[in-house]
Short mmCIF file of C-alpha atoms and ligand atoms in Angstrom, two decimals:
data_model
loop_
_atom_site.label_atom_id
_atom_site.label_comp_id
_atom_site.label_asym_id
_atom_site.label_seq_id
_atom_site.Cartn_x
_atom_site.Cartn_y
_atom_site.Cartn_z
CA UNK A 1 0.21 38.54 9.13
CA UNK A 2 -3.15 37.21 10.68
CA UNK A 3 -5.04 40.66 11.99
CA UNK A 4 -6.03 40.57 16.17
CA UNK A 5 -9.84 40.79 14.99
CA UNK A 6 -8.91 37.20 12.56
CA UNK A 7 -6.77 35.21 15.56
CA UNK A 8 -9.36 35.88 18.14
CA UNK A 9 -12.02 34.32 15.75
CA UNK A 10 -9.84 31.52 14.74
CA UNK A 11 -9.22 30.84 18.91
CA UNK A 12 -12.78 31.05 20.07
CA UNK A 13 -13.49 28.59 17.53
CA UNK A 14 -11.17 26.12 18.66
CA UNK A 15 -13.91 24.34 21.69
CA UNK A 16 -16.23 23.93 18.71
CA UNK A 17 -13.56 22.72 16.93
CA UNK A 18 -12.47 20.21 19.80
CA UNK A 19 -16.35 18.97 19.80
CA UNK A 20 -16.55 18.10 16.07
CA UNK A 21 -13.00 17.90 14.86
CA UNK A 22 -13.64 14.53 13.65
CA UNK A 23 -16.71 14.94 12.49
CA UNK A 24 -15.77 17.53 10.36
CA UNK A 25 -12.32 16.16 8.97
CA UNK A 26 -14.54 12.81 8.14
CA UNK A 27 -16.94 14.98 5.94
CA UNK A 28 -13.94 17.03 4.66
CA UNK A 29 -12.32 13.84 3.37
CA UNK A 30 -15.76 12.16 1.85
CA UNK A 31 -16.36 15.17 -0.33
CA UNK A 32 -12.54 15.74 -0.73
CA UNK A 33 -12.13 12.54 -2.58
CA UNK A 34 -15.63 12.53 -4.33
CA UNK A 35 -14.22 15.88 -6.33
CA UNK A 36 -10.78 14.75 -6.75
CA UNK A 37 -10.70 10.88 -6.48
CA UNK A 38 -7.14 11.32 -8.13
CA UNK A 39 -5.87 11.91 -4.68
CA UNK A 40 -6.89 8.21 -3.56
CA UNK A 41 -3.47 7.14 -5.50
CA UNK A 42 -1.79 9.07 -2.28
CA UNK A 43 -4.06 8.20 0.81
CA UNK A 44 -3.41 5.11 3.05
CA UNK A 45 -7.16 3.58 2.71
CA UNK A 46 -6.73 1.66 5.97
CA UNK A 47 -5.75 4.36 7.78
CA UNK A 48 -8.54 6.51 6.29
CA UNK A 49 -11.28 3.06 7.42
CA UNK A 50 -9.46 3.08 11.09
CA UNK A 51 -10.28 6.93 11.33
CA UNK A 52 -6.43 6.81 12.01
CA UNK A 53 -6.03 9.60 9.26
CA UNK A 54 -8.60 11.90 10.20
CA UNK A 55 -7.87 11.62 14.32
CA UNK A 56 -4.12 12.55 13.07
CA UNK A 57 -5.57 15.79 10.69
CA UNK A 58 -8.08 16.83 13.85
CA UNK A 59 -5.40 16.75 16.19
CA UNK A 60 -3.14 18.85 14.15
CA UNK A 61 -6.19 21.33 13.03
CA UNK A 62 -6.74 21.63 16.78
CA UNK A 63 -3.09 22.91 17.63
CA UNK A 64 -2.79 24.84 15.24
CA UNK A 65 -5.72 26.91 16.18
CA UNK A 66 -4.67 26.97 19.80
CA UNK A 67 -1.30 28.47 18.44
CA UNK A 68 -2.10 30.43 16.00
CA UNK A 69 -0.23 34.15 16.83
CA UNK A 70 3.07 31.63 17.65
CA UNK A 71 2.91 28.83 15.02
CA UNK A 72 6.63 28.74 15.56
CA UNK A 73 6.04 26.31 18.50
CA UNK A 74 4.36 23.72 16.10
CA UNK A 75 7.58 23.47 14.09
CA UNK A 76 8.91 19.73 15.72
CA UNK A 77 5.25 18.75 15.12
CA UNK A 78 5.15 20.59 11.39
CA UNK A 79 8.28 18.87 10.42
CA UNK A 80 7.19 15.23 11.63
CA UNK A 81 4.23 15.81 9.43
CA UNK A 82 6.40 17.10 6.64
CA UNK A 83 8.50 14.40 6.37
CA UNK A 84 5.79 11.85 5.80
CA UNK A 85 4.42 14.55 3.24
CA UNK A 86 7.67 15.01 1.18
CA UNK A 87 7.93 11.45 1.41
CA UNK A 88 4.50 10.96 -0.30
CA UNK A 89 5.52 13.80 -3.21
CA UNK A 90 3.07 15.82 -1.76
CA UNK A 91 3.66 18.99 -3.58
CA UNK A 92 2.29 23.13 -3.05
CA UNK A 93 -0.10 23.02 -5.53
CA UNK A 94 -2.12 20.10 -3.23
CA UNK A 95 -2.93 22.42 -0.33
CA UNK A 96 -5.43 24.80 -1.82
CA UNK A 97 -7.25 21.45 -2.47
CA UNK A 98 -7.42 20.82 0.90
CA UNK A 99 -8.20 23.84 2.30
CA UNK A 100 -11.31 24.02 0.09
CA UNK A 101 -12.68 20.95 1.41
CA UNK A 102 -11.91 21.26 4.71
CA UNK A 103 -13.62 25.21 4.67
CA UNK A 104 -16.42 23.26 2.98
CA UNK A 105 -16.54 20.49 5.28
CA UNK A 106 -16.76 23.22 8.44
CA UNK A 107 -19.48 24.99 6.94
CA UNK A 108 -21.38 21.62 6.38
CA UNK A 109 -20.73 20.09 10.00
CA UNK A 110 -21.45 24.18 11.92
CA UNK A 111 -24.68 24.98 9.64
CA UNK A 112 -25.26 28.63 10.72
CA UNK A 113 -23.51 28.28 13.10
CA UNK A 114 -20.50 29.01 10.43
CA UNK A 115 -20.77 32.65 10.04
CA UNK A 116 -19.04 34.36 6.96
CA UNK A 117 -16.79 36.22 9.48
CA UNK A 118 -15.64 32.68 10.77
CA UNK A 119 -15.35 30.90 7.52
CA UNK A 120 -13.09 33.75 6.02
CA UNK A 121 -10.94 34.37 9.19
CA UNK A 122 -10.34 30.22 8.91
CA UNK A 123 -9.81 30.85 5.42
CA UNK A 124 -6.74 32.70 5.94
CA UNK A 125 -5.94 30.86 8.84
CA UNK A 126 -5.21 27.73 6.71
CA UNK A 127 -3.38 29.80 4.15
CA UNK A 128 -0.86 30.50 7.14
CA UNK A 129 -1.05 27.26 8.49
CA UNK A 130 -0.54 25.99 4.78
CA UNK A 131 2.30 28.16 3.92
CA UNK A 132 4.22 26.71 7.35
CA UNK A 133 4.41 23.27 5.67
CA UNK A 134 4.92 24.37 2.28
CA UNK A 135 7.82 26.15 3.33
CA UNK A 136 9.46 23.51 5.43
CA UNK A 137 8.70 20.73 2.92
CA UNK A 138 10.12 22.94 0.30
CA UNK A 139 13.89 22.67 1.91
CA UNK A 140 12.90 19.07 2.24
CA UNK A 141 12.64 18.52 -1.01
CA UNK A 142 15.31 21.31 -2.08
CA UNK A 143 18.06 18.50 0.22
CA UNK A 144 16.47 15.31 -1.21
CA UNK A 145 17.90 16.79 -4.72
CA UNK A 146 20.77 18.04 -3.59
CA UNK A 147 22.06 14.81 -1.21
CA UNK A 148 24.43 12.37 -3.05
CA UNK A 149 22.44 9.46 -4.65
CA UNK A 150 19.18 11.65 -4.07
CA UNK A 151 16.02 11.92 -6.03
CA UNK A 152 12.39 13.91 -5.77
CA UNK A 153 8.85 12.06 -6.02
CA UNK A 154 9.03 8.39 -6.83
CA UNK A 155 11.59 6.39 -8.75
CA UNK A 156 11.73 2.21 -9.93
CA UNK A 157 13.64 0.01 -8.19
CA UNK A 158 14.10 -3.88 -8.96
CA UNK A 159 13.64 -6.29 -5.87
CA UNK A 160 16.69 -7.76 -6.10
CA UNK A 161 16.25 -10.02 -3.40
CA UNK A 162 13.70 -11.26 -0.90
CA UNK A 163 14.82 -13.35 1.81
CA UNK A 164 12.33 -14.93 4.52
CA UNK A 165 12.93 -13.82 7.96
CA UNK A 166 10.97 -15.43 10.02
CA UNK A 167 7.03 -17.44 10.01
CA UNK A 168 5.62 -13.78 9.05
CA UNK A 169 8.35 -11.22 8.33
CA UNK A 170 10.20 -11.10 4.75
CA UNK A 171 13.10 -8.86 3.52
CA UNK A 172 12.80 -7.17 0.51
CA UNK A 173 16.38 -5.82 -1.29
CA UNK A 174 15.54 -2.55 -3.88
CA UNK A 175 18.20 -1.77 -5.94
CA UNK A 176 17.60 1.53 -8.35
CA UNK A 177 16.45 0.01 -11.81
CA UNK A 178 18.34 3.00 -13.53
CA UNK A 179 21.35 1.85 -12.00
CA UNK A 180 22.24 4.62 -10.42
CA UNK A 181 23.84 5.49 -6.97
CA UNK A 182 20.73 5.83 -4.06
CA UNK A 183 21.31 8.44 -1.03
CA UNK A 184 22.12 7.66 2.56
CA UNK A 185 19.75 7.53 5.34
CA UNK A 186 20.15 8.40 8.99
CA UNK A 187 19.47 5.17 11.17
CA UNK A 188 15.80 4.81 11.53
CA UNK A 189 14.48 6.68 8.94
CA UNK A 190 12.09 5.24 6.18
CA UNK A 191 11.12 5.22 2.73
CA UNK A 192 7.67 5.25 1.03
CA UNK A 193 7.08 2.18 -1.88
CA UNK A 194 4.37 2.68 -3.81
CA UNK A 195 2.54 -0.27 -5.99
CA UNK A 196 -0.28 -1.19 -8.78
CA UNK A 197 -2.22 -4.37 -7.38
CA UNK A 198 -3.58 -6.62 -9.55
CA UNK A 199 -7.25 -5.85 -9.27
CA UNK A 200 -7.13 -2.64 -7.09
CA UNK A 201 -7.97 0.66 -8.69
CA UNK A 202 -5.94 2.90 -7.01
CA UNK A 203 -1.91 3.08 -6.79
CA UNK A 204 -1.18 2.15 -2.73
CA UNK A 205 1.25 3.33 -0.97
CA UNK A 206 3.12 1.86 2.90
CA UNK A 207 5.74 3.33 4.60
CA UNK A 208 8.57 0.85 5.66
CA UNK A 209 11.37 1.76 8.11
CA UNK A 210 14.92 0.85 6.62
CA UNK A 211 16.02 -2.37 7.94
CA UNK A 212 19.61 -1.87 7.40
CA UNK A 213 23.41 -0.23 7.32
CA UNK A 214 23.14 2.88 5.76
CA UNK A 215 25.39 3.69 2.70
CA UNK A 216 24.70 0.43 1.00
CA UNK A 217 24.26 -0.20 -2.78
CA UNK A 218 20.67 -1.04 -2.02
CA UNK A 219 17.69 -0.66 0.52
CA UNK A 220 16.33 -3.35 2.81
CA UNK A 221 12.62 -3.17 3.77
CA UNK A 222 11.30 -6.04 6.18
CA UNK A 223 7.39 -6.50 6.19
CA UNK A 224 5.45 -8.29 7.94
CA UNK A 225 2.17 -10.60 6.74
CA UNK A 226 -0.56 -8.87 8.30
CA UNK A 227 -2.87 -11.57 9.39
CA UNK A 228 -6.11 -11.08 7.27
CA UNK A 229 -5.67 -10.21 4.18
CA UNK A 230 -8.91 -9.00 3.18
CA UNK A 231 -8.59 -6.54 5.69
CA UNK A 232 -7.18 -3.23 4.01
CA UNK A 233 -3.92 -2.85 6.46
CA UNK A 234 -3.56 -7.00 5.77
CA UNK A 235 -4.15 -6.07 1.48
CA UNK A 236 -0.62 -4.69 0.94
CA UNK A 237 1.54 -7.06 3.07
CA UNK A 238 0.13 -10.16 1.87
CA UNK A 239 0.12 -8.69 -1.75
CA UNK A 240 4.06 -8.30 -0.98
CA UNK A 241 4.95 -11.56 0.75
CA UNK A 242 2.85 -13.16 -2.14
CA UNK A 243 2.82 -11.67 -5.38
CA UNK A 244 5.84 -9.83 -5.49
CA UNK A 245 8.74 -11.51 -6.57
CA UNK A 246 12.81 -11.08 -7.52
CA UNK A 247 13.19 -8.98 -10.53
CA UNK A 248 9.29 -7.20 -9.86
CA UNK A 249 9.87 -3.11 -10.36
CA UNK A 250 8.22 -1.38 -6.92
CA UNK A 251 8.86 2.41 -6.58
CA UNK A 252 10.19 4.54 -3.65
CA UNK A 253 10.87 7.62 -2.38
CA UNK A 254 14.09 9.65 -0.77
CA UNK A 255 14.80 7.94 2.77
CA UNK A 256 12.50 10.02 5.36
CA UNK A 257 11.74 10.53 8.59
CA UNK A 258 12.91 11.93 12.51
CA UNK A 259 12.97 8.71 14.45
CA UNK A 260 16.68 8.73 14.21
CA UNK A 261 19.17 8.02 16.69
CA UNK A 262 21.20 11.13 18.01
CA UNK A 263 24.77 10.53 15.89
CA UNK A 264 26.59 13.00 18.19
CA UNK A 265 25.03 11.01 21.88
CA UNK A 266 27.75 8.45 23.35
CA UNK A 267 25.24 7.74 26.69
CA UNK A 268 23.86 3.92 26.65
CA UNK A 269 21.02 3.98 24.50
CA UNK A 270 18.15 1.19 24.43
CA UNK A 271 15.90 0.14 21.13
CA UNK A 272 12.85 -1.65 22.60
CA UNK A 273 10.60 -2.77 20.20
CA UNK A 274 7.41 -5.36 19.80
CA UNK A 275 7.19 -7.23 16.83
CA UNK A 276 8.03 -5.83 13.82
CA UNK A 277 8.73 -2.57 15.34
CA UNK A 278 11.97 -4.21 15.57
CA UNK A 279 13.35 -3.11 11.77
CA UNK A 280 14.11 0.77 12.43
CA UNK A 281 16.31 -0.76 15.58
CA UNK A 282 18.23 -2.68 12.70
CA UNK A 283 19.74 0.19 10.66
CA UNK A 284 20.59 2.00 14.32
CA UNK A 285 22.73 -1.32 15.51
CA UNK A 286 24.07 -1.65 12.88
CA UNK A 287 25.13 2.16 12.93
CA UNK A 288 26.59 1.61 16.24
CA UNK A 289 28.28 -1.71 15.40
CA UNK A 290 30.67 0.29 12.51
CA UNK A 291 30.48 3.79 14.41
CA UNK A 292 30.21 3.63 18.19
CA UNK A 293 31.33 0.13 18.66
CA UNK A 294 32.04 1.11 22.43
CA UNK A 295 29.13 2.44 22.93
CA UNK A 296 26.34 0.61 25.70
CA UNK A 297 23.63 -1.19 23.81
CA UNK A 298 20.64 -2.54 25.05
CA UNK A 299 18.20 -4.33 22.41
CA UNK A 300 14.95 -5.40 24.10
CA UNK A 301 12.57 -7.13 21.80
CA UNK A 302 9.65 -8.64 22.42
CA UNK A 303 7.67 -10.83 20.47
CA UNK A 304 4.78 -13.40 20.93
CA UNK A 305 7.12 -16.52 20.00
CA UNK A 306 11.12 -17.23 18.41
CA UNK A 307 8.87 -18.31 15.12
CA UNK A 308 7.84 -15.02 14.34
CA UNK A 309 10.47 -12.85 15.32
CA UNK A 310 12.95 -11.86 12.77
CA UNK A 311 16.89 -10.91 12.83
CA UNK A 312 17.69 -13.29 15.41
CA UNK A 313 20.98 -14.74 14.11
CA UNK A 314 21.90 -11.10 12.50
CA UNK A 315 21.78 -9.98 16.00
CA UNK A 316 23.58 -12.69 17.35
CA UNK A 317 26.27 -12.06 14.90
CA UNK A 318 26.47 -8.25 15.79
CA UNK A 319 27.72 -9.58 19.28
CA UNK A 320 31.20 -9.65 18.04
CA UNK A 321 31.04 -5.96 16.88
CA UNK A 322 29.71 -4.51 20.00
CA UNK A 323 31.64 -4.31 23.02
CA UNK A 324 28.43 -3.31 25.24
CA UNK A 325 25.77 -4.74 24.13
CA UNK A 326 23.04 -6.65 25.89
CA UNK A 327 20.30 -8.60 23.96
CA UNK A 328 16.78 -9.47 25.57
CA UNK A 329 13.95 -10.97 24.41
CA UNK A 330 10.67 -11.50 26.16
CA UNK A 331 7.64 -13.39 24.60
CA UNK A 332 4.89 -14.16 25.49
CA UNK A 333 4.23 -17.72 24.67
CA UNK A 334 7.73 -18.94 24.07
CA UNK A 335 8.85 -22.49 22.01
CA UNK A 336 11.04 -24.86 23.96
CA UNK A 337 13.63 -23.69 21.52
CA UNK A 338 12.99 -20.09 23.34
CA UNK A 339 13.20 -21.16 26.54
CA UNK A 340 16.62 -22.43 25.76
CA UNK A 341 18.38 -18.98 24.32
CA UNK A 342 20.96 -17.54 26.10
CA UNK A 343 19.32 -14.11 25.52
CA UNK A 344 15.61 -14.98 26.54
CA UNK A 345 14.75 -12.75 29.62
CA UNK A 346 10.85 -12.82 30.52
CA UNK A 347 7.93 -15.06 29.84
CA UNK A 348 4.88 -12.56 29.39
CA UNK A 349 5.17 -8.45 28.82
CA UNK A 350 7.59 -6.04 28.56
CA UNK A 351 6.44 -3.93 31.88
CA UNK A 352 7.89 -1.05 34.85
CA UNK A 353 8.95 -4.06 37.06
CA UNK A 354 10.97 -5.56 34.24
CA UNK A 355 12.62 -2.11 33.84
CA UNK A 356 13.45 -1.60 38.00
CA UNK A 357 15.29 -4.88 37.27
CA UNK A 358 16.92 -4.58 34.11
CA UNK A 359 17.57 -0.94 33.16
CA UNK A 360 20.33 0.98 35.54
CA UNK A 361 20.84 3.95 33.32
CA UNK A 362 17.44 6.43 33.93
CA UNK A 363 20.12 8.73 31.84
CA UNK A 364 19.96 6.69 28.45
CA UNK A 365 18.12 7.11 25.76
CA UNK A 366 15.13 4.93 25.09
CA UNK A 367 14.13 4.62 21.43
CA UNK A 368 10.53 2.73 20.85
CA UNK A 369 8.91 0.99 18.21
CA UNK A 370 6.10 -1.52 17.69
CA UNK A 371 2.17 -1.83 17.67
CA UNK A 372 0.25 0.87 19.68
CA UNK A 373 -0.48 -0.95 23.18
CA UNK A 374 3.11 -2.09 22.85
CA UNK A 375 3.90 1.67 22.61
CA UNK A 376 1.41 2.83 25.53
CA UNK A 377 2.54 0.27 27.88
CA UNK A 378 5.94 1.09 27.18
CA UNK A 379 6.30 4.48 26.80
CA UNK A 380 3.97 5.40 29.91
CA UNK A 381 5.71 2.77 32.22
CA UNK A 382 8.89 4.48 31.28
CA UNK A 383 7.42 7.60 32.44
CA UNK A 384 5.96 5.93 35.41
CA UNK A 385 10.00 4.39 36.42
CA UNK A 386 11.16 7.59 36.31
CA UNK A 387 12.75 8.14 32.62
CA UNK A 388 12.58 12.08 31.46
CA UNK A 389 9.96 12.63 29.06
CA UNK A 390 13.08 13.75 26.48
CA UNK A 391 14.91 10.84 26.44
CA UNK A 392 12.09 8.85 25.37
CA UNK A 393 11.50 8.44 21.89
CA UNK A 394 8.62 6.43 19.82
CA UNK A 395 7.44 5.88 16.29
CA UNK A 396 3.93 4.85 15.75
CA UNK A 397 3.19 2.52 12.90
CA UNK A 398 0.67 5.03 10.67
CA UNK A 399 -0.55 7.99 12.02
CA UNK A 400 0.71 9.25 15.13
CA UNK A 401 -1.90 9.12 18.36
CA UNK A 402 -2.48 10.88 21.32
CA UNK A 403 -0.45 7.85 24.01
CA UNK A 404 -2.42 9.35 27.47
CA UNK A 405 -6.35 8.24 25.26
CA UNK A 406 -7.70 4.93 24.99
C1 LIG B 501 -0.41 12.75 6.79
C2 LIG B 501 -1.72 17.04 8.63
C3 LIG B 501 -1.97 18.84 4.14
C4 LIG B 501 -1.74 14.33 2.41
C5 LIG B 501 -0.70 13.77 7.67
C6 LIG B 501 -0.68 13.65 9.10
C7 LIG B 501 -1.05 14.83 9.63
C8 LIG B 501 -1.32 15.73 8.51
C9 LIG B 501 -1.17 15.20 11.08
C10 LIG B 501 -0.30 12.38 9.87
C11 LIG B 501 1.18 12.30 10.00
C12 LIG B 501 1.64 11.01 10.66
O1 LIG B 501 1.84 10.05 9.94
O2 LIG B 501 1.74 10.98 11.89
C13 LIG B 501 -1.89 17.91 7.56
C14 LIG B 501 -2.19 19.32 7.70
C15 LIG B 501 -2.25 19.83 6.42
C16 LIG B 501 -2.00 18.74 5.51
C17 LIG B 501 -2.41 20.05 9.02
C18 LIG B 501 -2.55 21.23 5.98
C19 LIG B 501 -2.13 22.33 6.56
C20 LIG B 501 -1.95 17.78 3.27
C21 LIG B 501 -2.09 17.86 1.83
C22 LIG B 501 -2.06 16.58 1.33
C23 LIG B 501 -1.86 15.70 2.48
C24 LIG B 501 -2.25 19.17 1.04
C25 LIG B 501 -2.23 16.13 -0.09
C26 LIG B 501 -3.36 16.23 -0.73
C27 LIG B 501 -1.36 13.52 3.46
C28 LIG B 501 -1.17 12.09 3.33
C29 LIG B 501 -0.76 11.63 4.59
C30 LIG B 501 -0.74 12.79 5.46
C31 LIG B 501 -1.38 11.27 2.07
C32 LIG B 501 -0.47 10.19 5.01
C33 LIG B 501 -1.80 9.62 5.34
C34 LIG B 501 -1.83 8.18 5.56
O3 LIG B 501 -0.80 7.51 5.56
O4 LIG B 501 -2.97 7.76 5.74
N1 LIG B 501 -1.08 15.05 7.33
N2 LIG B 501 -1.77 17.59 6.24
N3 LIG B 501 -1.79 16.46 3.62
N4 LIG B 501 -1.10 13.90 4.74
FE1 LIG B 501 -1.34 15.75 5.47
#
């Protein structure tokens, strides 16, 4: 328990905080990784170049502080966190690590201003804060071991398969190299593959949403090519489209994550994704197709042409399955071929008039996935059309972001 004289500290400091947040998680993660470069094997180095990471780290640093006498209302946000964290085999004895630096790191950025009394009272602070996430990763971890097919930290898989998708997308099939049975997932969840690159000091590590049925003999990932691949997001895709080949060993975590679609909801439920936001929407119809084949299903995908948009005749396909089920696509510059589909709805953006025309059920639920404008423009004109703030939900590719900020 936090004493009164410890939480008001910790509170008063939290405008200061607000001020230099960045600043100091920036500093924090400089001399962080200068004593223990070990940990680069872990970080996402573009995310750490976009500022992504430490925005993400502020943000949470930020809340916490606010809610420090009731962390209990952090919990949905603790166990988003957590499940990227267990899914990274991030593990107790990594915390104290980074509550050193970060103590370090405020004392650096506040000068004097960093009294004793403040340091220690955010000392103990972050062992509270600490212990929240320790604890709720520890059950993580406990039901990753106990699940069928389940394992902890990282294991080899072969690609048994990689199958082009479309100009810039390609499927990769993992199948456990130790033959073994691999657990479930809930539709929409992820995994974490990690990699040596030719060249590249560090182990990197990407999170890929599962692109498939759960309760297969394998996973499916689907990447796509970022378009420079110099740049460090572009490193690992191209690396993957090009390098990596049938037969290669890539490892992977336990299937994580809490973008999943409600199993126990029968309302109609739309998956509207850009680009290749599109793959968690791929494991959730094809939940529905075997499990709620009744069920109303509206997939709205939007992508800049046909070329470059994957799944197309998997989706056709699932028409059969699915007694409700409405496809749309809208792109932005679309091939004569485009023009032509029976499913092709809008020339241009995904916007609030296109969902006055098209969407009838305010009720639904609204799952959404693709780049970050894709997500603002959706997400706030679904808010602006009159959708309830809790039946909208989004996944960010890489850290999450404040939506209302530019
Ligand atoms: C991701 C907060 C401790 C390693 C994150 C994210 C947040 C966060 C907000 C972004 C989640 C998202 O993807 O949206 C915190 C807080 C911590 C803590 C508040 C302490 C109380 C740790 C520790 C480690 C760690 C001890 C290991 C040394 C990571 C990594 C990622 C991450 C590797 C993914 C980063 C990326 O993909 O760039 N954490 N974290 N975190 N955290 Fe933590």
């Amino acid at each position: 328990m936090l004493s009164e004289q410890t939480i008001k500290i910790v509170k008063s400091t939290v405008p200061v905080l607000e001020v230099k947040g960045t600043e100091i998680t920036t500093v924090f993660y400089k001399n962080m990784f200068k004593k223990h470069p070990e940990l680069l094997h872990i970080f996402n180095h573009a995310n750490q170049q976009q500022g992504r990471q430490q925005a993400a780290l502020a943000n949470t640093v930020y809340a916490a502080a606010k809610n420090i006498d009731q962390l209990h209302v952090l919990i949905p946000a603790v166990k988003q966190i957590a499940h990227k964290h267990r899914s990274l085999a991030i593990k107790p004895e990594h915390y104290p690590i980074v509550g050193e630096s970060l103590l370090g790191a405020i004392k650096e950025v506040l000068g004097d201003a960093a009294t004793d009394e403040i340091i220690n009272a955010w000392a103990e602070a972050y062992g509270v804060i600490a212990d929240v996430f320790i604890n709720v990763e520890k059950e993580m971890y406990q039901e990753a071991a106990e699940q069928k097919g389940g394992w902890i930290d990282y294991r080899d898989f072969i690609v048994a398969d990689k199958v082009k998708e479309s100009d810039v997308i390609t499927s990769f099939y993992l199948k456990p190299a130790d033959g073994g049975e691999i657990a479930s997932f809930l539709p929409g969840q992820y995994i974490t593959i990690r990699l040596k690159m030719a060249g590249e000091k560090f182990m990197v590590n990407r999170q890929y949403s599962l692109s498939h049925m759960p309760g297969n003999e394998h996973y499916r990932i689907s990447v796509k090519r970022e378009a420079e691949p110099d740049t460090p997001e572009g490193r690992v895709s191209n690396y993957l489209h090009d390098k990596v080949q049938a037969g290669d060993i890539i490892e992977a975590t336990a299937p994580a994550g809490d973008f999943i679609l409600d199993q126990n909801d029968h309302n109609p439920v739309y998956l509207i994704s850009g680009g290749v936001g599109i793959t968690p929407f791929m494991s959730m119809i094809h939940w529905i197709a075997n499990e709620q084949p009744e069920r109303e299903v509206h997939f709205i995908h939007a992508a800049r042409n046909g070329n470059v948009q994957a799944f197309k005749e998997e989706l056709a396909n699932l028409k059969g399955d699915l007694k409700n089920f409405k496809l749309s696509y809208i792109y932005e510059d679309p091939t004569e071929a485009d023009l032509q589909n029976s499913h092709f709805s809008k020339q241009g953006y995904i916007d609030k008039q296109w969902f006055s025309e098209n969407v009838k059920d305010k009720q639904g639920q609204f799952h959404v996935c693709g780049p970050v404008p894709f997500l603002r423009a959706v997400v706030l004109g679904l808010r602006d059309f009159g959708v309830e703030q809790d039946h909208i939900h989004y996944e960010f590719f890489g850290p999450a972001l404040n939506l209302e900020e530019n």
